Amino acid sequence: MMLGTIASGLARQQASGVATLVSANFVTGTYSVAGVAATAADIVDQPGLITANGLEVPGWTSGAVIEYVGDALAALLMMEWTIVIEYESLWNTGQDVILCIANGDGSQFFEMHRSQFSNRRMFVTETGDSEYRETIDLDQHNAGLHRIAVTSSAARLSLSVDGGTVISDTSAMDYSGLTRALIGGYFDNETENEFYLRSITVYAAQDDSLLPTLSA
């Protein structure tokens, strides 16, 4: 299943009022791409790290960055979506790198992380060829379960955390050559904090008004 299949599957779902590109619940063990059942190995490159608590992202280990693969990766690289991620933070110190999408040399990228500083704010930033935009949830997000909804499109970057108010940056963004989607760390293949990724759902881009409901 490649991009053409994703597009046709999305068209079918949009017709019925649902537009889900990727759905992966690492706790219940249910996975799909464009509405077609899949396996964990169709979503991530290290399915052996899945536990009863979700996908265990190792902390501070070389070569352990987890990557999205196949059609799940292709869907993420489109960069015209709303993504909902539920994860369990294990620490009140250090940085949780929840998602990084990048081109080959790391000069263009999307980044979702919880700050390593004591304020523990949730950041989503995007860097293009000559563009930069950012959304920051200023609340303190301690260890525990968190649900994050983000919309990335050419015209806006919007964020809601744990049902909170939408923060949006309407600067324009133009990506090219994105190749990787990483969990737990950046392009140097070294993870930051350990955490559990419980689920990820990727939708066609949704209206900002829906993000607090999706993140609640």
PDB file of C-alpha atoms in Angstrom:
ATOM      1  CA  MET A   1       0.000   0.000   0.000  1.00  0.00           C
ATOM      2  CA  MET A   2       1.619   3.316  -1.073  1.00  0.00           C
ATOM      3  CA  LEU A   3       0.511   6.927  -1.380  1.00  0.00           C
ATOM      4  CA  GLY A   4      -2.085   6.160  -4.068  1.00  0.00           C
ATOM      5  CA  THR A   5      -3.735   3.636  -1.785  1.00  0.00           C
ATOM      6  CA  ILE A   6      -3.643   6.070   1.112  1.00  0.00           C
ATOM      7  CA  ALA A   7      -5.294   8.736  -1.035  1.00  0.00           C
ATOM      8  CA  SER A   8      -8.043   6.396  -2.265  1.00  0.00           C
ATOM      9  CA  GLY A   9      -8.643   5.050   1.244  1.00  0.00           C
ATOM     10  CA  LEU A  10      -8.871   8.604   2.547  1.00  0.00           C
ATOM     11  CA  ALA A  11     -11.380   9.515  -0.174  1.00  0.00           C
ATOM     12  CA  ARG A  12     -13.605   6.594   0.868  1.00  0.00           C
ATOM     13  CA  GLN A  13     -13.452   7.615   4.531  1.00  0.00           C
ATOM     14  CA  GLN A  14     -14.109  11.283   3.793  1.00  0.00           C
ATOM     15  CA  ALA A  15     -17.267  10.255   1.965  1.00  0.00           C
ATOM     16  CA  SER A  16     -18.539   8.647   5.187  1.00  0.00           C
ATOM     17  CA  GLY A  17     -17.485  11.602   7.320  1.00  0.00           C
ATOM     18  CA  VAL A  18     -14.313   9.992   8.728  1.00  0.00           C
ATOM     19  CA  ALA A  19     -10.823  10.790   7.498  1.00  0.00           C
ATOM     20  CA  THR A  20      -8.200   8.673   9.264  1.00  0.00           C
ATOM     21  CA  LEU A  21      -4.823   8.218   7.597  1.00  0.00           C
ATOM     22  CA  VAL A  22      -3.102   6.185  10.312  1.00  0.00           C
ATOM     23  CA  SER A  23      -4.298   4.670  13.574  1.00  0.00           C
ATOM     24  CA  ALA A  24      -1.952   2.853  15.944  1.00  0.00           C
ATOM     25  CA  ASN A  25      -2.910   1.906  19.487  1.00  0.00           C
ATOM     26  CA  PHE A  26       0.135   0.267  21.035  1.00  0.00           C
ATOM     27  CA  VAL A  27      -1.786  -0.646  24.208  1.00  0.00           C
ATOM     28  CA  THR A  28      -4.701  -2.499  22.595  1.00  0.00           C
ATOM     29  CA  GLY A  29      -2.642  -3.760  19.630  1.00  0.00           C
ATOM     30  CA  THR A  30      -4.922  -2.366  16.910  1.00  0.00           C
ATOM     31  CA  TYR A  31      -3.432  -0.744  13.812  1.00  0.00           C
ATOM     32  CA  SER A  32      -4.637   0.534  10.459  1.00  0.00           C
ATOM     33  CA  VAL A  33      -3.492   2.663   7.526  1.00  0.00           C
ATOM     34  CA  ALA A  34      -6.164   4.418   5.431  1.00  0.00           C
ATOM     35  CA  GLY A  35      -8.785   2.196   7.053  1.00  0.00           C
ATOM     36  CA  VAL A  36      -6.978  -1.045   6.143  1.00  0.00           C
ATOM     37  CA  ALA A  37      -5.890  -3.309   9.008  1.00  0.00           C
ATOM     38  CA  ALA A  38      -2.140  -3.356   9.599  1.00  0.00           C
ATOM     39  CA  THR A  39       0.400  -4.734  12.079  1.00  0.00           C
ATOM     40  CA  ALA A  40       2.741  -2.925  14.436  1.00  0.00           C
ATOM     41  CA  ALA A  41       5.617  -3.763  12.078  1.00  0.00           C
ATOM     42  CA  ASP A  42       3.766  -1.833   9.359  1.00  0.00           C
ATOM     43  CA  ILE A  43       3.872   1.278  11.582  1.00  0.00           C
ATOM     44  CA  VAL A  44       7.249   1.310  13.405  1.00  0.00           C
ATOM     45  CA  ASP A  45      10.643  -0.280  12.866  1.00  0.00           C
ATOM     46  CA  GLN A  46      10.999  -1.682  16.404  1.00  0.00           C
ATOM     47  CA  PRO A  47       7.705  -3.442  17.269  1.00  0.00           C
ATOM     48  CA  GLY A  48       9.592  -5.582  19.787  1.00  0.00           C
ATOM     49  CA  LEU A  49       9.579  -2.579  22.138  1.00  0.00           C
ATOM     50  CA  ILE A  50       5.782  -2.749  22.585  1.00  0.00           C
ATOM     51  CA  THR A  51       4.709  -3.545  26.154  1.00  0.00           C
ATOM     52  CA  ALA A  52       1.431  -3.603  28.078  1.00  0.00           C
ATOM     53  CA  ASN A  53       1.929   0.130  28.666  1.00  0.00           C
ATOM     54  CA  GLY A  54       2.503   0.974  25.005  1.00  0.00           C
ATOM     55  CA  LEU A  55       5.568   1.419  22.824  1.00  0.00           C
ATOM     56  CA  GLU A  56       8.500   1.811  25.215  1.00  0.00           C
ATOM     57  CA  VAL A  57      10.844   4.516  23.950  1.00  0.00           C
ATOM     58  CA  PRO A  58      14.298   3.872  25.469  1.00  0.00           C
ATOM     59  CA  GLY A  59      16.015   6.745  27.238  1.00  0.00           C
ATOM     60  CA  TRP A  60      19.520   8.017  26.543  1.00  0.00           C
ATOM     61  CA  THR A  61      20.712   5.129  24.399  1.00  0.00           C
ATOM     62  CA  SER A  62      22.695   5.318  21.182  1.00  0.00           C
ATOM     63  CA  GLY A  63      21.067   3.886  18.062  1.00  0.00           C
ATOM     64  CA  ALA A  64      17.671   3.371  19.732  1.00  0.00           C
ATOM     65  CA  VAL A  65      15.603   6.071  18.037  1.00  0.00           C
ATOM     66  CA  ILE A  66      12.377   4.484  16.774  1.00  0.00           C
ATOM     67  CA  GLU A  67      11.217   5.334  13.241  1.00  0.00           C
ATOM     68  CA  TYR A  68       7.881   5.214  11.443  1.00  0.00           C
ATOM     69  CA  VAL A  69       7.982   3.059   8.331  1.00  0.00           C
ATOM     70  CA  GLY A  70       6.080   2.248   5.141  1.00  0.00           C
ATOM     71  CA  ASP A  71       2.735   3.864   4.492  1.00  0.00           C
ATOM     72  CA  ALA A  72       2.523   5.276   8.029  1.00  0.00           C
ATOM     73  CA  LEU A  73       5.719   7.183   7.279  1.00  0.00           C
ATOM     74  CA  ALA A  74       4.384   8.267   3.881  1.00  0.00           C
ATOM     75  CA  ALA A  75       1.255   9.669   5.531  1.00  0.00           C
ATOM     76  CA  LEU A  76       3.291  11.651   8.077  1.00  0.00           C
ATOM     77  CA  LEU A  77       5.572  13.079   5.390  1.00  0.00           C
ATOM     78  CA  MET A  78       2.560  14.671   3.661  1.00  0.00           C
ATOM     79  CA  MET A  79       2.567  17.389   6.384  1.00  0.00           C
ATOM     80  CA  GLU A  80      -1.113  18.223   5.781  1.00  0.00           C
ATOM     81  CA  TRP A  81      -2.781  16.529   8.723  1.00  0.00           C
ATOM     82  CA  THR A  82      -4.073  16.612  12.268  1.00  0.00           C
ATOM     83  CA  ILE A  83      -2.210  14.243  14.559  1.00  0.00           C
ATOM     84  CA  VAL A  84      -3.358  13.061  17.990  1.00  0.00           C
ATOM     85  CA  ILE A  85      -0.772  11.458  20.257  1.00  0.00           C
ATOM     86  CA  GLU A  86      -1.293   9.959  23.700  1.00  0.00           C
ATOM     87  CA  TYR A  87       1.841   9.253  25.685  1.00  0.00           C
ATOM     88  CA  GLU A  88       2.959   8.610  29.248  1.00  0.00           C
ATOM     89  CA  SER A  89       5.735  10.870  30.484  1.00  0.00           C
ATOM     90  CA  LEU A  90       7.887   9.191  33.134  1.00  0.00           C
ATOM     91  CA  TRP A  91      10.058  12.063  34.333  1.00  0.00           C
ATOM     92  CA  ASN A  92       9.779  15.621  35.618  1.00  0.00           C
ATOM     93  CA  THR A  93      13.281  16.323  34.319  1.00  0.00           C
ATOM     94  CA  GLY A  94      14.821  15.979  30.871  1.00  0.00           C
ATOM     95  CA  GLN A  95      13.230  16.293  27.451  1.00  0.00           C
ATOM     96  CA  ASP A  96      10.500  14.093  25.945  1.00  0.00           C
ATOM     97  CA  VAL A  97      10.990  14.077  22.141  1.00  0.00           C
ATOM     98  CA  ILE A  98       7.572  12.837  21.065  1.00  0.00           C
ATOM     99  CA  LEU A  99       7.865  13.261  17.287  1.00  0.00           C
ATOM    100  CA  CYS A 100      10.478  14.601  14.892  1.00  0.00           C
ATOM    101  CA  ILE A 101       9.948  14.674  11.117  1.00  0.00           C
ATOM    102  CA  ALA A 102      12.987  15.690   9.086  1.00  0.00           C
ATOM    103  CA  ASN A 103      14.700  15.740   5.726  1.00  0.00           C
ATOM    104  CA  GLY A 104      17.981  13.926   5.181  1.00  0.00           C
ATOM    105  CA  ASP A 105      20.338  16.544   6.601  1.00  0.00           C
ATOM    106  CA  GLY A 106      18.020  17.823   9.333  1.00  0.00           C
ATOM    107  CA  SER A 107      17.784  21.325   7.862  1.00  0.00           C
ATOM    108  CA  GLN A 108      13.989  21.127   7.607  1.00  0.00           C
ATOM    109  CA  PHE A 109      11.943  19.545  10.329  1.00  0.00           C
ATOM    110  CA  PHE A 110       8.845  19.306  12.508  1.00  0.00           C
ATOM    111  CA  GLU A 111       9.420  18.784  16.229  1.00  0.00           C
ATOM    112  CA  MET A 112       7.058  17.994  19.110  1.00  0.00           C
ATOM    113  CA  HIS A 113       8.667  17.880  22.548  1.00  0.00           C
ATOM    114  CA  ARG A 114       8.121  18.573  26.224  1.00  0.00           C
ATOM    115  CA  SER A 115      10.720  20.997  27.539  1.00  0.00           C
ATOM    116  CA  GLN A 116      13.580  19.719  29.678  1.00  0.00           C
ATOM    117  CA  PHE A 117      13.342  22.778  31.926  1.00  0.00           C
ATOM    118  CA  SER A 118      11.354  23.063  35.156  1.00  0.00           C
ATOM    119  CA  ASN A 119       8.387  24.720  33.392  1.00  0.00           C
ATOM    120  CA  ARG A 120       7.874  21.481  31.372  1.00  0.00           C
ATOM    121  CA  ARG A 121       6.036  23.286  28.565  1.00  0.00           C
ATOM    122  CA  MET A 122       4.880  21.503  25.401  1.00  0.00           C
ATOM    123  CA  PHE A 123       6.500  22.799  22.215  1.00  0.00           C
ATOM    124  CA  VAL A 124       5.733  22.213  18.540  1.00  0.00           C
ATOM    125  CA  THR A 125       8.097  23.906  16.094  1.00  0.00           C
ATOM    126  CA  GLU A 126       8.607  23.761  12.344  1.00  0.00           C
ATOM    127  CA  THR A 127      11.628  24.896  10.343  1.00  0.00           C
ATOM    128  CA  GLY A 128      11.475  25.125   6.560  1.00  0.00           C
ATOM    129  CA  ASP A 129      13.879  26.430   3.942  1.00  0.00           C
ATOM    130  CA  SER A 130      13.587  30.021   5.139  1.00  0.00           C
ATOM    131  CA  GLU A 131      10.521  29.791   7.414  1.00  0.00           C
ATOM    132  CA  TYR A 132      10.063  29.120  11.117  1.00  0.00           C
ATOM    133  CA  ARG A 133       6.933  28.841  13.213  1.00  0.00           C
ATOM    134  CA  GLU A 134       6.173  27.688  16.728  1.00  0.00           C
ATOM    135  CA  THR A 135       3.358  26.922  19.146  1.00  0.00           C
ATOM    136  CA  ILE A 136       3.921  26.568  22.907  1.00  0.00           C
ATOM    137  CA  ASP A 137       1.506  25.374  25.571  1.00  0.00           C
ATOM    138  CA  LEU A 138       2.629  27.352  28.624  1.00  0.00           C
ATOM    139  CA  ASP A 139       1.114  25.010  31.214  1.00  0.00           C
ATOM    140  CA  GLN A 140       3.393  22.743  33.227  1.00  0.00           C
ATOM    141  CA  HIS A 141       3.076  19.138  32.010  1.00  0.00           C
ATOM    142  CA  ASN A 142       4.341  16.782  34.692  1.00  0.00           C
ATOM    143  CA  ALA A 143       4.988  13.057  34.490  1.00  0.00           C
ATOM    144  CA  GLY A 144       1.812  11.123  33.625  1.00  0.00           C
ATOM    145  CA  LEU A 145      -0.567  10.693  30.714  1.00  0.00           C
ATOM    146  CA  HIS A 146      -0.886  13.474  28.145  1.00  0.00           C
ATOM    147  CA  ARG A 147      -2.880  13.795  24.938  1.00  0.00           C
ATOM    148  CA  ILE A 148      -1.717  16.207  22.240  1.00  0.00           C
ATOM    149  CA  ALA A 149      -3.552  17.303  19.083  1.00  0.00           C
ATOM    150  CA  VAL A 150      -1.605  19.168  16.398  1.00  0.00           C
ATOM    151  CA  THR A 151      -2.565  20.393  12.949  1.00  0.00           C
ATOM    152  CA  SER A 152       0.219  21.069  10.479  1.00  0.00           C
ATOM    153  CA  SER A 153      -0.633  22.526   7.088  1.00  0.00           C
ATOM    154  CA  ALA A 154       0.894  25.007   4.679  1.00  0.00           C
ATOM    155  CA  ALA A 155      -1.149  27.809   6.265  1.00  0.00           C
ATOM    156  CA  ARG A 156      -1.124  27.027   9.995  1.00  0.00           C
ATOM    157  CA  LEU A 157       0.402  25.156  12.886  1.00  0.00           C
ATOM    158  CA  SER A 158      -2.052  24.591  15.756  1.00  0.00           C
ATOM    159  CA  LEU A 159      -1.715  22.849  19.115  1.00  0.00           C
ATOM    160  CA  SER A 160      -3.996  21.711  21.938  1.00  0.00           C
ATOM    161  CA  VAL A 161      -2.771  19.721  24.959  1.00  0.00           C
ATOM    162  CA  ASP A 162      -5.012  17.790  27.354  1.00  0.00           C
ATOM    163  CA  GLY A 163      -8.163  19.537  26.160  1.00  0.00           C
ATOM    164  CA  GLY A 164      -6.619  22.986  26.489  1.00  0.00           C
ATOM    165  CA  THR A 165      -7.052  26.144  24.446  1.00  0.00           C
ATOM    166  CA  VAL A 166      -5.735  26.047  20.872  1.00  0.00           C
ATOM    167  CA  ILE A 167      -2.455  27.857  20.253  1.00  0.00           C
ATOM    168  CA  SER A 168      -1.919  28.654  16.575  1.00  0.00           C
ATOM    169  CA  ASP A 169       0.772  30.130  14.328  1.00  0.00           C
ATOM    170  CA  THR A 170      -0.598  31.118  10.926  1.00  0.00           C
ATOM    171  CA  SER A 171       2.754  31.764   9.274  1.00  0.00           C
ATOM    172  CA  ALA A 172       3.220  30.024   5.937  1.00  0.00           C
ATOM    173  CA  MET A 173       5.382  26.897   5.733  1.00  0.00           C
ATOM    174  CA  ASP A 174       6.808  25.062   2.736  1.00  0.00           C
ATOM    175  CA  TYR A 175       8.555  21.720   3.188  1.00  0.00           C
ATOM    176  CA  SER A 176      10.534  19.680   0.676  1.00  0.00           C
ATOM    177  CA  GLY A 177      12.465  16.434   0.822  1.00  0.00           C
ATOM    178  CA  LEU A 178      11.234  15.114   4.174  1.00  0.00           C
ATOM    179  CA  THR A 179      12.356  11.507   4.618  1.00  0.00           C
ATOM    180  CA  ARG A 180      12.215  10.420   8.282  1.00  0.00           C
ATOM    181  CA  ALA A 181       9.756  10.426  11.202  1.00  0.00           C
ATOM    182  CA  LEU A 182      11.396   9.660  14.547  1.00  0.00           C
ATOM    183  CA  ILE A 183      10.174   8.859  18.067  1.00  0.00           C
ATOM    184  CA  GLY A 184      12.264   9.634  21.124  1.00  0.00           C
ATOM    185  CA  GLY A 185      15.126  11.621  19.621  1.00  0.00           C
ATOM    186  CA  TYR A 186      16.542  13.566  16.716  1.00  0.00           C
ATOM    187  CA  PHE A 187      18.622  12.813  13.645  1.00  0.00           C
ATOM    188  CA  ASP A 188      21.734  11.698  15.577  1.00  0.00           C
ATOM    189  CA  ASN A 189      20.053   8.416  16.582  1.00  0.00           C
ATOM    190  CA  GLU A 190      20.329   9.059  20.311  1.00  0.00           C
ATOM    191  CA  THR A 191      17.165   9.135  22.390  1.00  0.00           C
ATOM    192  CA  GLU A 192      16.333  11.661  25.097  1.00  0.00           C
ATOM    193  CA  ASN A 193      13.881  10.729  27.920  1.00  0.00           C
ATOM    194  CA  GLU A 194      12.290   7.310  28.199  1.00  0.00           C
ATOM    195  CA  PHE A 195       8.497   7.357  27.805  1.00  0.00           C
ATOM    196  CA  TYR A 196       5.597   5.208  26.618  1.00  0.00           C
ATOM    197  CA  LEU A 197       3.897   6.080  23.345  1.00  0.00           C
ATOM    198  CA  ARG A 198       0.374   4.775  23.859  1.00  0.00           C
ATOM    199  CA  SER A 199      -1.327   5.745  20.603  1.00  0.00           C
ATOM    200  CA  ILE A 200      -1.103   7.888  17.501  1.00  0.00           C
ATOM    201  CA  THR A 201      -3.882   8.805  15.079  1.00  0.00           C
ATOM    202  CA  VAL A 202      -3.346  10.843  11.929  1.00  0.00           C
ATOM    203  CA  TYR A 203      -6.368  12.533  10.334  1.00  0.00           C
ATOM    204  CA  ALA A 204      -6.820  14.744   7.343  1.00  0.00           C
ATOM    205  CA  ALA A 205      -6.331  18.327   8.593  1.00  0.00           C
ATOM    206  CA  GLN A 206      -9.183  19.272  10.936  1.00  0.00           C
ATOM    207  CA  ASP A 207     -10.620  22.620  11.981  1.00  0.00           C
ATOM    208  CA  ASP A 208      -8.923  24.183  14.996  1.00  0.00           C
ATOM    209  CA  SER A 209     -12.225  24.156  16.893  1.00  0.00           C
ATOM    210  CA  LEU A 210     -12.014  20.343  17.089  1.00  0.00           C
ATOM    211  CA  LEU A 211      -8.536  20.131  18.593  1.00  0.00           C
ATOM    212  CA  PRO A 212      -9.539  20.532  22.290  1.00  0.00           C
ATOM    213  CA  THR A 213     -11.997  17.657  21.903  1.00  0.00           C
ATOM    214  CA  LEU A 214      -9.390  15.497  20.182  1.00  0.00           C
ATOM    215  CA  SER A 215      -6.814  16.205  22.889  1.00  0.00           C
ATOM    216  CA  ALA A 216      -9.154  15.735  25.865  1.00  0.00           C
TER     217      ALA A 216
END
